[in-house]
Amino acid sequence: MDDKDWIAGAAKALTIIEAFDEEHARMTPTMVAGRAALSRTAARRYLLTLRELGYVDTDGKLFWLAPRVLRLGQSYLDSARLPRTVQPFLQRITAAVQETALVAILDEHDVVYVARNGVNRAMAVGFVLGSRAAAPLSSAGLILLAFQAPEHIEQWLASYEIKVFTPQTYSTIEQLREVLAEARRNGYVVTDQQLEPGMRGVAVPLRDRHGSVVAAISVSMPIGQESANAALHRVLPALQETASLLRNLV
């Protein structure tokens, strides 16, 4: 990108919005400055501007994101072609296997769920639309990583900080490397209780007409009394058929 086309102010404003997360939900200008690599004065000015626009709120000391920020993500979901294209196909998967069907994309170390269709249960299971998770903690994330270029996988693994949420979470880089290699060989991945106890995921890659992997199609389900092998044989055909049908559409 040519330097003359770069608008530093826009980049810094977005950096400030991204500085907020679960562990930094409310921050002073000094805290924001540290996370966004800005001076305290600059951070305060950006925060006050974002407040005027409705993207942050404050009590005079601490700042936090306001609900208007959700419009940014909703704009993607409303305008991007992928979520609109896959939605009817997810409905077919859910009708066929009676489980929650999702489509996710890779965003650095996370997966983001951009389309979802749930079953008619009293309690919805699995990831919700727009949610993020560290890629190794979900079947969708693992299959997306598995089909990256080998050198990219190694770079990714070298920079990934292991997060353990359950006794089943893959807790070493070597484990992840083996899982990714197996997923690439098989063309699918099954995960049990990586992020949440009692939950299982099955995912396959979604390719475009050129053969490039652009997303993952997955099913999220409670484990119940069904074995991983039985669950795989029950849902994998629907996932693979859907991926094949979508290949010339995405």
XYZ file of C-alpha atoms in Angstrom:
250
model
C 0.000 0.000 0.000
C 1.277 3.452 -0.914
C 2.041 5.617 2.132
C 0.033 8.499 0.688
C -3.086 6.334 0.807
C -2.611 5.447 4.484
C -4.883 7.272 6.949
C -3.211 6.860 10.325
C -6.157 8.237 12.278
C -8.536 5.584 10.960
C -6.041 2.837 11.760
C -5.500 4.118 15.298
C -9.231 4.390 15.995
C -9.744 0.765 14.984
C -6.728 -0.281 17.063
C -8.339 1.330 20.097
C -11.616 -0.528 19.527
C -9.692 -3.806 19.214
C -7.802 -3.061 22.448
C -10.911 -3.958 24.451
C -11.501 -7.626 25.227
C -12.796 -9.882 27.998
C -9.818 -9.146 30.242
C -9.773 -5.440 29.383
C -13.466 -4.593 29.277
C -13.107 -1.252 31.085
C -9.963 0.832 30.831
C -8.553 4.240 31.618
C -6.963 6.272 28.809
C -3.559 5.274 30.183
C -4.428 1.583 29.932
C -5.766 2.037 26.400
C -2.635 3.942 25.438
C -0.476 1.045 26.570
C -2.442 -1.531 24.605
C -2.718 0.616 21.468
C 0.871 1.940 21.505
C -0.267 5.563 21.757
C 0.421 8.429 24.115
C -2.126 8.949 26.881
C -3.176 12.270 25.339
C -3.751 10.727 21.919
C -5.629 7.762 23.384
C -7.909 10.089 25.347
C -8.692 12.155 22.239
C -9.543 9.056 20.229
C -11.695 7.708 23.064
C -13.618 10.965 23.347
C -14.141 11.014 19.575
C -15.381 7.425 19.631
C -17.672 8.331 22.500
C -19.113 11.198 20.465
C -19.756 8.734 17.634
C -21.415 6.296 20.041
C -18.810 3.518 19.887
C -17.572 3.839 23.485
C -19.045 5.033 26.756
C -17.466 6.378 29.936
C -18.124 7.256 33.551
C -15.509 9.991 33.409
C -12.662 7.715 34.437
C -13.092 4.362 32.723
C -14.072 3.736 29.099
C -15.835 0.708 27.619
C -17.292 -0.326 24.277
C -20.879 0.659 23.555
C -23.433 -1.553 21.753
C -23.030 0.501 18.572
C -19.755 -1.373 17.949
C -21.881 -4.395 17.024
C -22.941 -2.521 13.901
C -19.445 -2.980 12.487
C -19.698 -6.760 12.635
C -23.309 -6.728 11.487
C -22.315 -4.713 8.429
C -20.027 -7.571 7.404
C -22.701 -10.212 7.982
C -25.236 -8.165 6.008
C -22.967 -7.327 3.080
C -20.585 -10.285 2.663
C -21.528 -12.841 0.028
C -20.399 -15.937 1.933
C -22.904 -15.817 4.848
C -25.826 -15.179 2.500
C -24.786 -17.931 0.111
C -24.305 -20.679 2.682
C -27.348 -20.054 4.897
C -29.863 -22.202 2.966
C -27.320 -25.016 2.816
C -26.848 -24.898 6.584
C -30.602 -25.229 6.953
C -30.443 -28.436 4.918
C -27.668 -29.833 7.105
C -29.655 -29.121 10.253
C -32.758 -30.725 8.762
C -30.753 -33.814 7.797
C -28.783 -34.426 10.998
C -30.747 -32.429 13.600
C -27.653 -30.573 14.828
C -26.400 -26.993 14.747
C -24.562 -26.221 11.488
C -22.032 -23.406 11.129
C -19.612 -21.769 8.720
C -16.428 -20.146 10.020
C -13.476 -18.253 8.575
C -9.932 -17.894 9.887
C -8.850 -14.522 11.296
C -5.232 -14.696 12.463
C -5.280 -16.943 15.579
C -9.081 -17.135 15.771
C -12.012 -18.520 13.882
C -15.058 -16.309 13.403
C -18.491 -17.852 12.883
C -20.190 -15.997 10.030
C -23.231 -18.222 9.430
C -25.250 -20.511 11.670
C -28.417 -22.569 11.688
C -29.592 -24.162 14.928
C -31.974 -26.902 15.875
C -35.233 -26.330 17.702
C -34.002 -27.171 21.176
C -34.901 -25.393 24.390
C -31.218 -24.496 24.727
C -29.071 -23.677 21.704
C -25.703 -25.405 21.643
C -22.388 -24.489 20.116
C -21.012 -21.183 18.927
C -23.305 -18.255 18.186
C -23.216 -16.102 15.064
C -20.294 -13.687 15.149
C -18.493 -15.395 18.017
C -14.747 -16.004 17.980
C -12.594 -18.775 19.380
C -8.927 -19.646 19.287
C -8.597 -21.795 16.173
C -7.260 -24.977 17.873
C -10.251 -25.055 20.222
C -12.802 -25.856 17.513
C -13.174 -28.351 14.705
C -13.635 -25.488 12.224
C -10.425 -23.813 13.329
C -8.407 -27.011 13.145
C -9.565 -27.884 9.636
C -8.849 -24.350 8.426
C -5.355 -24.484 9.892
C -4.749 -27.957 8.478
C -5.140 -26.718 4.916
C -2.798 -23.760 5.227
C 0.600 -23.957 3.535
C 3.043 -26.031 5.647
C 5.343 -23.062 6.251
C 2.378 -20.962 7.373
C 1.284 -23.698 9.790
C 4.733 -23.751 11.377
C 4.779 -19.960 11.697
C 1.307 -20.075 13.209
C 2.238 -22.773 15.726
C 5.393 -20.884 16.706
C 3.360 -17.804 17.605
C 0.396 -19.561 19.248
C 0.033 -19.443 23.020
C -1.539 -22.683 24.270
C -4.825 -22.190 26.131
C -6.238 -25.111 28.125
C -9.946 -25.085 28.990
C -10.730 -28.751 29.656
C -8.750 -31.934 30.367
C -9.233 -32.820 26.678
C -7.805 -29.571 25.265
C -4.711 -30.163 23.141
C -2.007 -28.890 25.450
C 1.206 -29.110 23.404
C 2.330 -27.836 20.019
C 3.332 -31.369 19.049
C -0.224 -32.583 19.708
C -1.593 -29.819 17.511
C 0.907 -30.587 14.765
C -0.187 -34.251 14.730
C -3.891 -33.351 14.755
C -3.431 -30.925 11.860
C -1.510 -33.489 9.811
C -4.222 -36.106 10.379
C -6.976 -33.614 9.516
C -5.242 -32.758 6.249
C -4.914 -36.451 5.343
C -8.524 -37.261 6.218
C -10.174 -34.107 4.896
C -12.174 -33.709 8.104
C -11.653 -33.321 11.845
C -13.581 -34.398 14.953
C -13.114 -32.646 18.297
C -14.421 -33.620 21.710
C -14.599 -31.159 24.608
C -11.746 -28.924 23.444
C -13.370 -25.735 24.700
C -16.524 -26.773 26.510
C -17.235 -30.009 28.424
C -19.852 -32.202 26.798
C -19.573 -30.660 23.319
C -18.373 -32.244 20.074
C -17.579 -30.762 16.664
C -17.089 -32.165 13.172
C -15.760 -29.985 10.343
C -14.753 -30.154 6.677
C -13.068 -27.527 4.493
C -15.124 -25.382 2.129
C -13.292 -24.761 -1.150
C -14.019 -22.244 -3.871
C -14.105 -23.070 -7.591
C -10.322 -22.698 -7.748
C -9.787 -25.296 -5.020
C -8.683 -22.839 -2.347
C -10.015 -23.372 1.182
C -12.029 -20.260 2.052
C -14.015 -21.411 5.094
C -15.024 -24.404 7.190
C -18.414 -26.071 7.485
C -19.007 -27.695 10.838
C -21.604 -29.285 13.054
C -21.701 -28.675 16.806
C -23.508 -31.116 19.072
C -23.742 -32.411 22.634
C -21.815 -35.654 23.084
C -24.559 -37.546 24.904
C -24.289 -41.335 24.585
C -23.062 -41.296 20.974
C -19.471 -42.285 20.233
C -17.226 -39.992 18.205
C -17.102 -42.562 15.400
C -20.885 -42.900 15.285
C -21.317 -39.123 15.248
C -18.786 -38.803 12.441
C -20.544 -41.351 10.240
C -23.902 -39.702 10.950
C -22.959 -36.114 10.022
C -19.921 -36.327 7.709
C -21.846 -37.213 4.512
C -24.066 -34.133 4.889
C -21.045 -31.892 5.472
C -19.111 -33.291 2.511
C -22.108 -33.086 0.188
C -22.708 -29.469 1.186
C -19.062 -28.548 0.644
C -19.235 -30.099 -2.824
C -22.445 -28.258 -3.744
C -21.051 -24.926 -2.567
C -17.741 -25.238 -4.398
C -18.920 -23.368 -7.496
C -20.946 -20.835 -5.515
C -18.394 -19.276 -3.143
